[in-house]
Short mmCIF file of C-alpha atoms and ligand atoms in Angstrom, two decimals:
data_model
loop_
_atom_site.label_atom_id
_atom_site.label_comp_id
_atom_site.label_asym_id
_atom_site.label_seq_id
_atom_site.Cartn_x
_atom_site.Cartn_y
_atom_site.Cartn_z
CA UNK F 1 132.91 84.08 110.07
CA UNK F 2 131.63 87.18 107.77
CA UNK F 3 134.23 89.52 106.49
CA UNK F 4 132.14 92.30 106.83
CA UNK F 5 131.71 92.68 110.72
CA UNK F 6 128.51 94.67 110.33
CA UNK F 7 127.28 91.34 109.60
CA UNK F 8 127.56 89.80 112.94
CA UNK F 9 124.22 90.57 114.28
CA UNK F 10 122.78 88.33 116.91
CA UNK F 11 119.28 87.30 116.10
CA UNK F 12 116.48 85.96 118.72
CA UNK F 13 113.07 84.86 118.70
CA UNK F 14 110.98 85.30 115.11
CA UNK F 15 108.44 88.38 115.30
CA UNK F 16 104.82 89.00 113.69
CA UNK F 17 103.29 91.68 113.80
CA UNK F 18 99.41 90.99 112.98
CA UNK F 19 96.91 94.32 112.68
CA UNK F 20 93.73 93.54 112.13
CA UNK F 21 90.53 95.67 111.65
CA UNK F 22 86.92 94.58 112.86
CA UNK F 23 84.13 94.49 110.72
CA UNK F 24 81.74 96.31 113.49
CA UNK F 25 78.56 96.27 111.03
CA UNK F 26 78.80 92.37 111.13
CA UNK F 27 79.70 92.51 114.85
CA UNK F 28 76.72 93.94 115.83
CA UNK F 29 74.64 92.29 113.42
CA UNK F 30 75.51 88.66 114.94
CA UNK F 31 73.69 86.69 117.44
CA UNK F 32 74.92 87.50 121.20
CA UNK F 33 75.08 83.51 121.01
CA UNK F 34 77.58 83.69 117.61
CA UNK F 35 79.68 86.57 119.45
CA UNK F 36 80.12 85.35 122.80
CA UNK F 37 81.35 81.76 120.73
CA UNK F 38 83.51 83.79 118.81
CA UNK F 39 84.50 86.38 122.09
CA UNK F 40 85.54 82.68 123.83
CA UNK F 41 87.58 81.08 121.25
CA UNK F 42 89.72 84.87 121.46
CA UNK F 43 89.95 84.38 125.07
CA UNK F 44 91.30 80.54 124.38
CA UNK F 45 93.83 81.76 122.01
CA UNK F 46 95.10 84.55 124.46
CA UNK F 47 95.26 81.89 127.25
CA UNK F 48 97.33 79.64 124.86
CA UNK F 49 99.64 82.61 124.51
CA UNK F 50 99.62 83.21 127.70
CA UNK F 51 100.97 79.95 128.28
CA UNK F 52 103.32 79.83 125.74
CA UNK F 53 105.37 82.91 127.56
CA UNK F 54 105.11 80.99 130.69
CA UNK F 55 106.71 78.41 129.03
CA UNK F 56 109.41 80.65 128.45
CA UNK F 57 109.10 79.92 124.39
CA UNK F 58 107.74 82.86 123.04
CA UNK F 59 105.85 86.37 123.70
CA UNK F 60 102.69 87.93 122.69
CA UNK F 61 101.62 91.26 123.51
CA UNK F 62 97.91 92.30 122.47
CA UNK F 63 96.86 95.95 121.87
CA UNK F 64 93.61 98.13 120.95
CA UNK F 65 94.88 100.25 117.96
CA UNK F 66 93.87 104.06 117.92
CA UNK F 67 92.76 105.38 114.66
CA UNK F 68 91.45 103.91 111.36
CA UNK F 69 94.86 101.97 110.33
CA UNK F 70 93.26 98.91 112.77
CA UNK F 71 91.44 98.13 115.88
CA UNK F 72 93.60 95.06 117.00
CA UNK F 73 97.19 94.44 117.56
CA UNK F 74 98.95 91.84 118.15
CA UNK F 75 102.58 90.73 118.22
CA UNK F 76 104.04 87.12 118.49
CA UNK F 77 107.55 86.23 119.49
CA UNK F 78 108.14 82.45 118.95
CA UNK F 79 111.46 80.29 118.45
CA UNK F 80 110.44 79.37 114.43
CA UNK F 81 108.37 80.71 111.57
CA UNK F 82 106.70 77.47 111.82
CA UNK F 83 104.94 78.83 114.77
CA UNK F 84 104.16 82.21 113.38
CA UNK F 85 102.13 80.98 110.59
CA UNK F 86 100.48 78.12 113.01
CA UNK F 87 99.41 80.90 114.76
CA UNK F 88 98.05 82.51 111.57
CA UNK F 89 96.15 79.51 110.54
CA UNK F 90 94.87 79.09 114.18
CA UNK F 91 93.94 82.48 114.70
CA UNK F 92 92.24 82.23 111.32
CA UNK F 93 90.11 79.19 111.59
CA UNK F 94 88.16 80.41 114.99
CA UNK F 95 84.90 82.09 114.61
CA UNK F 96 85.95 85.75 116.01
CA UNK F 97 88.47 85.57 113.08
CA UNK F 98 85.53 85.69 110.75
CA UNK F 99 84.68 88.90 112.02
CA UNK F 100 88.16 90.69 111.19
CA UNK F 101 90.34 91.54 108.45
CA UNK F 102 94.46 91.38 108.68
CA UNK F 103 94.52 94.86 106.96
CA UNK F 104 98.52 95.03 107.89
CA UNK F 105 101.44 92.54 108.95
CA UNK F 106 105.11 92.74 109.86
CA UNK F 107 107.72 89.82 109.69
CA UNK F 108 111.30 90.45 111.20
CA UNK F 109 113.10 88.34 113.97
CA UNK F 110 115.07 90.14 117.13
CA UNK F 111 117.76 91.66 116.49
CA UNK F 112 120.64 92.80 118.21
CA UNK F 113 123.41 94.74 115.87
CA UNK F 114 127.29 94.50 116.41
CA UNK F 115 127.89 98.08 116.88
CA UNK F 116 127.99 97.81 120.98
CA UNK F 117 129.88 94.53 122.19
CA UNK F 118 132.20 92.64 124.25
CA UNK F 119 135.03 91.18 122.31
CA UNK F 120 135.58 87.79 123.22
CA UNK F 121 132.47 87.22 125.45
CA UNK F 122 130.05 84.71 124.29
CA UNK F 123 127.04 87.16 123.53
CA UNK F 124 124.62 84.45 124.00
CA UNK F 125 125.86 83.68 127.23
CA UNK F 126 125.29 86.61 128.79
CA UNK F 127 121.81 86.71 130.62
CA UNK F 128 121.33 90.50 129.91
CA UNK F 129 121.58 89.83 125.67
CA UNK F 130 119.32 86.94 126.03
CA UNK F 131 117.28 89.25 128.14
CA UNK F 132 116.90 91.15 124.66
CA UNK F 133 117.02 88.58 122.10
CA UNK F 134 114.35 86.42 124.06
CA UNK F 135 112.10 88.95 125.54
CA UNK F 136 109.10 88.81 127.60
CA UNK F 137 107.02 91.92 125.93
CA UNK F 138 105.80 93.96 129.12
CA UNK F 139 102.27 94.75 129.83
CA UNK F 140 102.46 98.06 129.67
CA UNK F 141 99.56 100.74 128.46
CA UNK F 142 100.93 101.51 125.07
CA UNK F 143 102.56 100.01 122.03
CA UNK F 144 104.23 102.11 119.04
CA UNK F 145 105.03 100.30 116.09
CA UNK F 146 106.91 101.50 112.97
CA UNK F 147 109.40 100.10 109.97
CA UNK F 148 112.06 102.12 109.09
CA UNK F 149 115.38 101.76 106.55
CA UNK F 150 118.16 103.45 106.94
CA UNK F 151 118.97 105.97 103.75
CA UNK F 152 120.66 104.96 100.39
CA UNK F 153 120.45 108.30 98.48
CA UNK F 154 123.85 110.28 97.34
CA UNK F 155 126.36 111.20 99.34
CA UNK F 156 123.26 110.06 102.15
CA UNK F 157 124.32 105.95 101.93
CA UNK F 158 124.48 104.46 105.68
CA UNK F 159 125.42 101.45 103.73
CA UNK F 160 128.37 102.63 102.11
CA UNK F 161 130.29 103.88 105.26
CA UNK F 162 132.61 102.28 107.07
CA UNK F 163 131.78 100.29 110.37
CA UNK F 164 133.73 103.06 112.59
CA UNK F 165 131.65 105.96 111.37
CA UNK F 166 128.48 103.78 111.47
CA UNK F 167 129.60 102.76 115.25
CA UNK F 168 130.08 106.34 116.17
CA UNK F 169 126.31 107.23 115.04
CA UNK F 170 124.88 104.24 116.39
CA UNK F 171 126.89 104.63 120.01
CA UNK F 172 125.10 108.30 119.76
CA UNK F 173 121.55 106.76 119.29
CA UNK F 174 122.10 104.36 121.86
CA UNK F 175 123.09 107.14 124.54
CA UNK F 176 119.59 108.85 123.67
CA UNK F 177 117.94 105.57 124.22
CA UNK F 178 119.39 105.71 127.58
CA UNK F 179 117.67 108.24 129.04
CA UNK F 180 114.63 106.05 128.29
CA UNK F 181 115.71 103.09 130.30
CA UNK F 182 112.83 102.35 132.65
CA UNK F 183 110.30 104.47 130.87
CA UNK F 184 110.36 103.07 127.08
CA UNK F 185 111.17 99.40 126.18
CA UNK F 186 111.88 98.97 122.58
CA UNK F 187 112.24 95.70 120.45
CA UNK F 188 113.99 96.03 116.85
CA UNK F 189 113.32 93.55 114.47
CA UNK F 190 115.83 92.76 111.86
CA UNK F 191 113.63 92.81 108.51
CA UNK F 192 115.76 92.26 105.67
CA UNK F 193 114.85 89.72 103.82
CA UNK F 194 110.99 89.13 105.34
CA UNK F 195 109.51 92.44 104.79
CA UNK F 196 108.95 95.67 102.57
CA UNK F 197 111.36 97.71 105.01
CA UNK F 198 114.81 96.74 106.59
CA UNK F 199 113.48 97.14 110.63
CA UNK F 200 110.36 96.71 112.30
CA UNK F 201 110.95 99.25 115.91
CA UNK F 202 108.22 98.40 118.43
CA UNK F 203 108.08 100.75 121.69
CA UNK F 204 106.49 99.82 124.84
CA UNK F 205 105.53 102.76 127.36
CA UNK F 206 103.15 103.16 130.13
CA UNK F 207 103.31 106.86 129.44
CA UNK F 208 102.12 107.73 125.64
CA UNK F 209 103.87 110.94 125.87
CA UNK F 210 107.39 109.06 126.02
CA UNK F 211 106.58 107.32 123.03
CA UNK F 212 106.30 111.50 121.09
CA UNK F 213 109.27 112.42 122.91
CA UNK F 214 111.96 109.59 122.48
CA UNK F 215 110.72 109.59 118.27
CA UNK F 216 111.24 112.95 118.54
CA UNK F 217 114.39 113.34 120.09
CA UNK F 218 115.92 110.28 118.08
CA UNK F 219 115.26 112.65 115.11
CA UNK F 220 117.57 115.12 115.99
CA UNK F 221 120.55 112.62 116.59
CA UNK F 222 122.26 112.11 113.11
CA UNK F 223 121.70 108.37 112.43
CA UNK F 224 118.02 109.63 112.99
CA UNK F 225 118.43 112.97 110.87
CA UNK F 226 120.37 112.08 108.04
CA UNK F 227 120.13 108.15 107.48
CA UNK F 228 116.32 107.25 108.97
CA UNK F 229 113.52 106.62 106.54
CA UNK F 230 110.06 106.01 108.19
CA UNK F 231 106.90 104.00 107.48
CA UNK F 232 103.70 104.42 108.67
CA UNK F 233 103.28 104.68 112.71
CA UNK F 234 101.02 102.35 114.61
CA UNK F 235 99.85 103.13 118.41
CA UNK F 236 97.99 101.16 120.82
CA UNK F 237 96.39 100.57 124.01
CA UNK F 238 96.70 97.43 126.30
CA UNK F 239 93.99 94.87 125.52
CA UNK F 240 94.06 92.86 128.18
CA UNK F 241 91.70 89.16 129.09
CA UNK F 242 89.52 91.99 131.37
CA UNK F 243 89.61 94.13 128.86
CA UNK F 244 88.44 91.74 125.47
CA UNK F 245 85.14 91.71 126.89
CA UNK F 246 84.09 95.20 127.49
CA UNK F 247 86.04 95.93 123.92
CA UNK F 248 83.80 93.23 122.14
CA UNK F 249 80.48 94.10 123.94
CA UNK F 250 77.81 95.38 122.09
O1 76R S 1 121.66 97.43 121.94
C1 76R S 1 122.07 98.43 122.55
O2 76R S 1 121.61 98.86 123.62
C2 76R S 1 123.18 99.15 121.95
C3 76R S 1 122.75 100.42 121.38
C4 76R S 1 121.66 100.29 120.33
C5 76R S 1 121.72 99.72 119.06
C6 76R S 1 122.87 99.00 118.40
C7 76R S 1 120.33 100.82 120.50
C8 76R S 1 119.85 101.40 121.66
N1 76R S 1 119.63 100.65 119.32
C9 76R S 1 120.45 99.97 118.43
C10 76R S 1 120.12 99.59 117.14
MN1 76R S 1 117.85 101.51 118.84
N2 76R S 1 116.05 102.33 118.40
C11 76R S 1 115.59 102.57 117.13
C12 76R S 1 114.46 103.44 117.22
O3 76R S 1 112.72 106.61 115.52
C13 76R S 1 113.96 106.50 115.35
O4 76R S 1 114.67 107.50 115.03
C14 76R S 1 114.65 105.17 115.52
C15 76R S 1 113.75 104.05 116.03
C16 76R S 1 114.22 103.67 118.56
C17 76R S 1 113.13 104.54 119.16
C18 76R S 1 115.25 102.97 119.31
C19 76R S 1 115.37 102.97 120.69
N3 76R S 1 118.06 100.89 116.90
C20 76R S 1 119.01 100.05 116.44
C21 76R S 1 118.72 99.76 115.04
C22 76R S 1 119.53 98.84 114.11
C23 76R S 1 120.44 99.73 113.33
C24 76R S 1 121.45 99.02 112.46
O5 76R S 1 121.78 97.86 112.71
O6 76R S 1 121.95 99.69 111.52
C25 76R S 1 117.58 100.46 114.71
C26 76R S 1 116.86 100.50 113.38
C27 76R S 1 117.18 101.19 115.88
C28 76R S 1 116.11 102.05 115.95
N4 76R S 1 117.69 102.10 120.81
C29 76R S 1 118.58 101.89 121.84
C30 76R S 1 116.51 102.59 121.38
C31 76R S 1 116.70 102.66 122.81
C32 76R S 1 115.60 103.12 123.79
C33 76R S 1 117.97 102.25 123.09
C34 76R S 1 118.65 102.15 124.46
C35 76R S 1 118.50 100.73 124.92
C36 76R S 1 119.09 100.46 126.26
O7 76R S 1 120.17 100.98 126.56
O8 76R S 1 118.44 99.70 127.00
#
C-alpha cells in the first residue's frame, strides 16, 4: 500500500490519442480506384473498432479536427499498450494511411484520482467507477482535447501541499464539473510517465459552446487559477461511417 495516499489512483483502460493531418494535394491527385481502396480499408478499420466496443474491450471515438493542428482524430481505449501500438501498425500499413501524417499523439491511461472516495468500498466493484475507468466514449458532435500539469513554481507547487488542501481544491473543481453532468462528458488520462505533460483531459459535448464555457469557468476555480498549466487545445467534429465518405470525396 503507498504511503503517500495521493498515490492511490485507480487506473482503467490505456488511451491514444492519434491526430493526423491529410495530405489533400496527394488525395486529389490519386486514382478514384486508389482512394476508394484506401476510403474502404478506413471503413474496415472503423468497423473493427466498432466491434471491439461491442465487445466491451475497448473504445474509439473518431473526429474531423477544425483548424490547421489536424484533420483527423481519433482516440483508442483498449485493455493493454499492446493493442495501442497494434493499432498503430494496423492503421499504418493500409493504403488511406499513406495519404496522412500523425502530426500529434497522446499516451495516458484512465484515471480516476483519490481525492473523492468511499473508504472501505471496493472501488472496482462499484458499477458507476467502472462506468469511468472503462468507458464507452459517446457519439456526440464534438471532442475537446488538451494536456495540462498542474503548477510547480514558488510558493505555486500543487505537489508540495498536503492531501487535505489538495482535496479541498479538487472537491471545488469537481462541484463545477457538476453542473455539466448530462451536457459535457470528460475522460482524464493519467500521463505521467507516457507523455510530455502529466494529464491528457478529453471533453465530449453535443453543444460546442459547453466545451468554451466549462474551460472557462474551471479557470476561475483555484485548482484551475493558480495550479493549471495548459497545452495546446484540440476540437473536433463527429466523423462518423456516413460521414467518412462525404469527408474523403473529391
Ligand atoms: O471523479 C470525480 O467525479 C470526482 C471529482 C473529480 C476529480 C477527482 C473531477 C470531476 N475531476 C477530477 C480530477 Mn476533473 N476535469 C479536468 C478538466 O480546464 C481545466 O481547468 C481542467 C480540465 C476538466 C474540464 C474536468 C472536468 N480533473 C481531475 C484531474 C486530476 C487531478 C489530480 O489528480 O491532481 C484533472 C487534471 C482534471 C481536469 N472534472 C470533474 C470535470 C468534470 C465535468 C467533473 C464532474 C464529473 C462528474 O461529477 O460526473
Amino acid at each position: 500500500m503507498a504511503d503517500n495516499e495521493a498515490l492511490l489512483t485507480l487506473e482503467g483502460w490505456f488511451s491514444y490519442h492519434d491526430f493526423r493531418k491529410l495530405d489533400w494535394e496527394k488525395w486529389k491527385a490519386a486514382s478514384a480506384e486508389e482512394r476508394q481502396t484506401a476510403i474502404e480499408q478506413l471503413l474496415g478499420l472503423m468497423k473493427e473498432w466498432e466491434e471491439n466496443q461491442t465487445a466491451g474491450k475497448g473504445s474509439t471515438a473518431t473526429y474531423a479536427m477544425l483548424g490547421h493542428k489536424a484533420d483527423l482524430g481519433f482516440m483508442f481505449l483498449r485493455e493493454t499498450m499492446q493493442e495501442l501500438n497494434e493499432i498503430k501498425t494496423t492503421f499504418n500499413k493500409t493504403r488511406f494511411a499513406d495519404f496522412t501524417r500523425s502530426d500529434y499523439s497522446y499516451i495516458s491511461v484512465v484515471e480516476l484520482s483519490n481525492y473523492v472516495n468511499n473508504p472501505g468500498e471496493d472501488p472496482k466493484a462499484n458499477p458507476h467507477v467502472r462506468e469511468r475507468l472503462y468507458p464507452n466514449l459517446p457519439k456526440w458532435q464534438h471532442l475537446c482535447f488538451y494536456p495540462m500539469n498542474k503548477k510547480r513554481s514558488g510558493d505555486d507547487n500543487w505537489y508540495m501541499m498536503t492531501m487535505e488542501q489538495r482535496r479541498e481544491l479538487m472537491k471545488a473543481h469537481g462541484m463545477t464539473g457538476r453542473k455539466y453532468a448530462g451536457r459535457i462528458k470528460q475522460i482524464i488520462g493519467g500521463s505521467i510517465g507516457y507523455d510530455d505533460w502529466e494529464w491528457g483531459v478529453t471533453l465530449f459535448a453535443n453543444d460546442p459552446l459547453d466545451l468554451k464555457r466549462i474551460v472557462y469557468e474551471m479557470r476561475f476555480d483555484e485548482v484551475s487559477a493558480r495550479y493549471g498549466e495548459f497545452g495546446t487545445f484540440l476540437v473536433g467534429n463527429l466523423l462518423t461511417e456516413e460521414g467518412v465518405q462525404s469527408f474523403l470525396e473529391v
